[in-house]
CSV table of C-alpha atoms in Angstrom, one decimal:
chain,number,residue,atom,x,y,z
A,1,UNK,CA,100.7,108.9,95.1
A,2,UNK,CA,96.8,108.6,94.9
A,3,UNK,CA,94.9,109.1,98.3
A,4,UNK,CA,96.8,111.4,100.3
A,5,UNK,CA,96.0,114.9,99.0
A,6,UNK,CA,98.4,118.1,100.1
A,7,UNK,CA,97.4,121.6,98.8
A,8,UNK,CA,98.1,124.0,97.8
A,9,UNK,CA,100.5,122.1,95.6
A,10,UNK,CA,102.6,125.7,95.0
A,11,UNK,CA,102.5,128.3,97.9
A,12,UNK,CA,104.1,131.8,97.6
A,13,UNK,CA,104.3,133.9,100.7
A,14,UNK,CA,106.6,137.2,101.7
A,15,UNK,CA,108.7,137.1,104.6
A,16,UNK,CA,106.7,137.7,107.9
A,17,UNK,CA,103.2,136.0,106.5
A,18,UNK,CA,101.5,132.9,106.9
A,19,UNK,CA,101.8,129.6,105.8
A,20,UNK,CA,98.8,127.0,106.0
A,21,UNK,CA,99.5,123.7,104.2
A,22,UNK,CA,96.4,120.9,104.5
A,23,UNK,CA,97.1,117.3,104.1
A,24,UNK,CA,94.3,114.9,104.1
A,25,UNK,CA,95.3,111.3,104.7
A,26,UNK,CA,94.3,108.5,103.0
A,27,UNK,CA,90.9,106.7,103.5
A,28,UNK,CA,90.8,104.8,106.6
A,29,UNK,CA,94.2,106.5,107.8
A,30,UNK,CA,94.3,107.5,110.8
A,31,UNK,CA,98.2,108.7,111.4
A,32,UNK,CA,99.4,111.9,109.3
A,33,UNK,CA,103.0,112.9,109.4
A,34,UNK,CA,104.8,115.7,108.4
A,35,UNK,CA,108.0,116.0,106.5
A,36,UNK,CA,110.1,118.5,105.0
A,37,UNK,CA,112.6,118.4,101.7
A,38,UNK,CA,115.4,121.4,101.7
A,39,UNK,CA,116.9,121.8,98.5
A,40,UNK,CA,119.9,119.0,97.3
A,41,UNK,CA,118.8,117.2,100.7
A,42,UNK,CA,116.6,114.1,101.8
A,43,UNK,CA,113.5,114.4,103.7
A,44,UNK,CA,113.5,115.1,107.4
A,45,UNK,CA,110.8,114.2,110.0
A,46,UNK,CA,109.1,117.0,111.6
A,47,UNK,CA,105.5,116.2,113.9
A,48,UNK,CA,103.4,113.2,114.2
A,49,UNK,CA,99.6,112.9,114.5
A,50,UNK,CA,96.7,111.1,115.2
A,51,UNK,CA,93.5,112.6,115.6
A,52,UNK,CA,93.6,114.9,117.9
A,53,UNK,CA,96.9,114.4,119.2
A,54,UNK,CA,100.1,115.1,118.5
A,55,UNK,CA,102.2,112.0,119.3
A,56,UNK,CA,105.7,113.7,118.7
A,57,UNK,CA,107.2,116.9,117.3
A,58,UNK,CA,110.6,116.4,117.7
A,59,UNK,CA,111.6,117.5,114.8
A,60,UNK,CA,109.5,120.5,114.6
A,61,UNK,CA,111.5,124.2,114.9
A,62,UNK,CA,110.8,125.2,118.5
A,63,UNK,CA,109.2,128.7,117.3
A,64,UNK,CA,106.5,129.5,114.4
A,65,UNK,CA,105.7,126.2,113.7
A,66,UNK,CA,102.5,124.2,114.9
A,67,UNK,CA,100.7,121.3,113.8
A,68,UNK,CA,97.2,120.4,114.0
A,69,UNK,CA,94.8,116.7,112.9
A,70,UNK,CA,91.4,118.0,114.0
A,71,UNK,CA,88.7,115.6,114.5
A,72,UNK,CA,87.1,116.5,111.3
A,73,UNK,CA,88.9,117.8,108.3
A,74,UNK,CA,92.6,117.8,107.3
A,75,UNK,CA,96.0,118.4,109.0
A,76,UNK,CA,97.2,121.7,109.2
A,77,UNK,CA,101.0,122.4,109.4
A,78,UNK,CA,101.1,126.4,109.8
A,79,UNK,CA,104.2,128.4,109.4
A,80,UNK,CA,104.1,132.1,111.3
A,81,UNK,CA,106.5,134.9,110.3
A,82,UNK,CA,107.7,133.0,107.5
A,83,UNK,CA,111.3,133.4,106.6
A,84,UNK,CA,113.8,133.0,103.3
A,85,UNK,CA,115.2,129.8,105.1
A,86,UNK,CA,111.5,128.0,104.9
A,87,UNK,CA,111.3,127.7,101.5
A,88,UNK,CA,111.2,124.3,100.5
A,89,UNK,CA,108.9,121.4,100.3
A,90,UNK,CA,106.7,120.0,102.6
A,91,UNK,CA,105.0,116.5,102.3
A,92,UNK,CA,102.7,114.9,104.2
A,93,UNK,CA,102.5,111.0,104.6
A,94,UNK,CA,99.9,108.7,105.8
A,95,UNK,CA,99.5,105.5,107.5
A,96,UNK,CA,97.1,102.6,108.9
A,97,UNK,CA,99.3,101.7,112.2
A,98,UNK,CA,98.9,99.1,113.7
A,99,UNK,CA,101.1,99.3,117.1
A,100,UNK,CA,101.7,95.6,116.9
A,101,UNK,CA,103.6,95.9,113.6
A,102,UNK,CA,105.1,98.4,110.9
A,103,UNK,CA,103.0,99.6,108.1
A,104,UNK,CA,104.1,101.7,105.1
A,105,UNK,CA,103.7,105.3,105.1
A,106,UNK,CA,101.9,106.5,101.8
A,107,UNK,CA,103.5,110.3,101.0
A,108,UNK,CA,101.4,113.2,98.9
A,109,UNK,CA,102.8,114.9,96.2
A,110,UNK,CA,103.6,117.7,98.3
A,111,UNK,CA,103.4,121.5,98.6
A,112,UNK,CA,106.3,124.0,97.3
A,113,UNK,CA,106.6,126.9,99.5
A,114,UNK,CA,108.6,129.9,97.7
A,115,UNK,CA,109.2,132.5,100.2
A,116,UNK,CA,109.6,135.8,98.3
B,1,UNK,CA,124.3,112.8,113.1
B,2,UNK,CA,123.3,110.7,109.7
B,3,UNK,CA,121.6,107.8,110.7
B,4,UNK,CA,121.1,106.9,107.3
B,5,UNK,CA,123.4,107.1,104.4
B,6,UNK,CA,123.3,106.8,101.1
B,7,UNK,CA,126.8,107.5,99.6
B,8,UNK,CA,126.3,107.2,96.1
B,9,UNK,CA,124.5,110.2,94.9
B,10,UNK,CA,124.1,108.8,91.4
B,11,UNK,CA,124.7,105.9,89.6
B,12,UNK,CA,124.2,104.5,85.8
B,13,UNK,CA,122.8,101.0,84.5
B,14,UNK,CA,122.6,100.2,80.9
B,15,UNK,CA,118.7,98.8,80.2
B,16,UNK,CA,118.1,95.3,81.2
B,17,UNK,CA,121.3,95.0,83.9
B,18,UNK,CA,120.9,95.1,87.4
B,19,UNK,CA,120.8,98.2,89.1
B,20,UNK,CA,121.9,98.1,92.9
B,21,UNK,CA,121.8,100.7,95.5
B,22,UNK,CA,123.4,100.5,99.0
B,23,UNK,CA,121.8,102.2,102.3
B,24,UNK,CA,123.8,102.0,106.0
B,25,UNK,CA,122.3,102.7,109.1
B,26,UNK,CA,123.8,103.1,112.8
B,27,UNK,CA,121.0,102.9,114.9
B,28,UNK,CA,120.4,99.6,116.1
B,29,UNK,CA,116.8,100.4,117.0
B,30,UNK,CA,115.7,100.7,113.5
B,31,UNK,CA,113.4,97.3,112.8
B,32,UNK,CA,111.7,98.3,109.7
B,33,UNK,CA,113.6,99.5,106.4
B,34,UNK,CA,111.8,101.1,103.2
B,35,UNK,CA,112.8,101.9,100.2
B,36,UNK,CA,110.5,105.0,98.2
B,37,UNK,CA,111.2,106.1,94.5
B,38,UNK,CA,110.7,109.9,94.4
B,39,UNK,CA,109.9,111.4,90.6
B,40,UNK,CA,110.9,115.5,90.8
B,41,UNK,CA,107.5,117.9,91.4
B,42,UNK,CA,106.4,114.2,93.1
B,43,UNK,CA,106.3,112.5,96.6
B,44,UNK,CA,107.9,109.7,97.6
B,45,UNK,CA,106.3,106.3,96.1
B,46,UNK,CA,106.8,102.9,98.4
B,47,UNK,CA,108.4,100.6,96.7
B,48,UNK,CA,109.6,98.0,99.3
B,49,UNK,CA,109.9,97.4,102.7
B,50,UNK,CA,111.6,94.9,105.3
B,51,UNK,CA,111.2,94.0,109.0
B,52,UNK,CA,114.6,93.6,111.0
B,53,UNK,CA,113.7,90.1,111.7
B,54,UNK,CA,113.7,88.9,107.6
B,55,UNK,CA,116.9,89.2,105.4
B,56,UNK,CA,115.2,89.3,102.4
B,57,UNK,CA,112.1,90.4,100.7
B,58,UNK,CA,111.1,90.3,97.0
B,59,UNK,CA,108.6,91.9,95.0
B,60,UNK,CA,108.3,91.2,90.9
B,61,UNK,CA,111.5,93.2,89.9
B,62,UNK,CA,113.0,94.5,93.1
B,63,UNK,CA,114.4,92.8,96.2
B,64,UNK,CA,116.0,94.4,99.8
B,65,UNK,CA,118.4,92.3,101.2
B,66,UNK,CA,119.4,93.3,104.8
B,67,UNK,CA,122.6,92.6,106.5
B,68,UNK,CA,121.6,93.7,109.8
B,69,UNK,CA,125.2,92.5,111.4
B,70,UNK,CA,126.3,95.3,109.0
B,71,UNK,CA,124.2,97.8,109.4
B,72,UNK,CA,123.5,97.4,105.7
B,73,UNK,CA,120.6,97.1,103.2
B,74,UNK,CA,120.7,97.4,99.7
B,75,UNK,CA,117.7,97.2,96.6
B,76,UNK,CA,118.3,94.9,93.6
B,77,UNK,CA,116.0,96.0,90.5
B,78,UNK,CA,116.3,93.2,87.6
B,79,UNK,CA,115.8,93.9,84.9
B,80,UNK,CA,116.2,97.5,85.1
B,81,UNK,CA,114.0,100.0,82.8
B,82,UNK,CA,114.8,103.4,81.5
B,83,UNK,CA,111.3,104.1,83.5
B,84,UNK,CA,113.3,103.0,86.9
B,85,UNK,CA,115.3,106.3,86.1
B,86,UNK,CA,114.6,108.5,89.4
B,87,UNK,CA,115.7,109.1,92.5
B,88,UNK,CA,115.7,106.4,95.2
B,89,UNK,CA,115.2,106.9,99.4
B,90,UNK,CA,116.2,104.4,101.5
B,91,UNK,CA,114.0,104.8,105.2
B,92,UNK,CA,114.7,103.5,108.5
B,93,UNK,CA,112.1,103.2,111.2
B,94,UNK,CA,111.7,101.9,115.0
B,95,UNK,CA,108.2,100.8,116.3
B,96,UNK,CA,109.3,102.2,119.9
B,97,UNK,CA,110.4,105.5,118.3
B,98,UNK,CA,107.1,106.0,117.0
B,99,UNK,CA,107.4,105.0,113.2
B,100,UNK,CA,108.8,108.7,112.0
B,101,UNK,CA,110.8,107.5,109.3
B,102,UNK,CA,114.8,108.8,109.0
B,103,UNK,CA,115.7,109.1,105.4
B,104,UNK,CA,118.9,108.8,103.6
B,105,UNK,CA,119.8,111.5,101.1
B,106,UNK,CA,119.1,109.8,98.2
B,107,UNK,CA,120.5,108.1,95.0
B,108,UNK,CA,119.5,109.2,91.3
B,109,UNK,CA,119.3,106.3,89.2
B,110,UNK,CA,119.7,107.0,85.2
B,111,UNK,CA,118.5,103.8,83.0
B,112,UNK,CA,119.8,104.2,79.4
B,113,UNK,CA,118.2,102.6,76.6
């Protein structure tokens, strides 16, 4: 998974903090999304981005959730209030889109948020 | 609503066999398929993808074969390795929908020597 870098990779928070989790695509991508893994289940979509924009957050919870892909630095996918029920793992994938055709998205490794 | 399924959770090849694992879809939108190998404590590595308008693509060991009149896809790994042993996401995407990619639940592949 060399390129797209997520971290922390481990993030421990009690209920009612805050949870910031950076993803910085790879080189020469300019489309981040944001995924998340609950336990025993596959990966579910959650925001879209391009710089600056976010193309679609369907599948982002309506409350304590953003998503940001500043024109400089990494995405940030912040998590207010936390609760038991967030703990799991977030990834973040990349991608050089073209909108004429598909491309692969290229996934991080990932950051584990424990929620004590 | 699934949109992607994956109904084996696990399955077991002996080293050198074939392994295959199946994938179903029911959204016709879907034009681009992927399959990613996921290691735990690890994201999801591509391994493979396919347009909607191909039936088959190949790379060194593994093929997709796509049965769009079925709604099916499925990945072919010859031989198989005991380092194949993981767990294996099968993706569906649509260019109109944006590219957010809807996974299947997953299979875990074991290898044995």
């Amino acid at each position: 998974n060399a390129g797209v870098m997520q971290n922390p990779r481990h993030l421990v928070r009690r209920r009612g903090q805050e949870a910031r989790l950076r993803c910085s695509p790879m080189k020469g991508h300019s489309h981040v999304y944001w995924y998340r893994q609950l336990p025993e289940e596959g990966l579910k979509f959650m925001v879209y981005l391009q710089k600056e924009n976010i193309i679609d957050e369907s599948g982002m919870p309506k409350e304590r959730f953003s998503a940001e892909f500043p024109k400089e630095g990494p995405s940030i996918l912040r998590i207010q209030q936390v609760v038991r029920g967030d703990s799991a793992a977030y990834f973040c994938a990349s991608s050089h889109r073209d909108r004429g055709s598909n491309q692969p998205q290229h996934f991080g490794d990932g950051t584990r948020l424990s929620i004590l | 609503d699934q949109q992607v399924k994956q109904n084996s959770p696990s399955l077991s090849v002996q080293e050198g066999r074939i392994s295959i694992l199946n994938c179903d879809y029911t959204n016709s939108m879907f034009d681009y398929f992927l399959w990613y190998k996921k290691y735990p404590a690890e994201g999801p590595t591509f391994l493979i993808s396919i347009s909607s308008i191909k039936d088959k693509n190949e790379d060194g060991r593994f093929t997709v074969f796509l049965n769009k009149s079925a709604k099916h896809l499925s990945l072919h790994i010859v031989p198989s390795q005991p380092g194949d042993s993981a767990v294996y996401f099968c993706a569906a995407s649509a260019l109109s929908q944006g590219g957010k990619l809807i996974f299947g639940q997953g299979t875990e592949l074991s290898v044995k020597p």
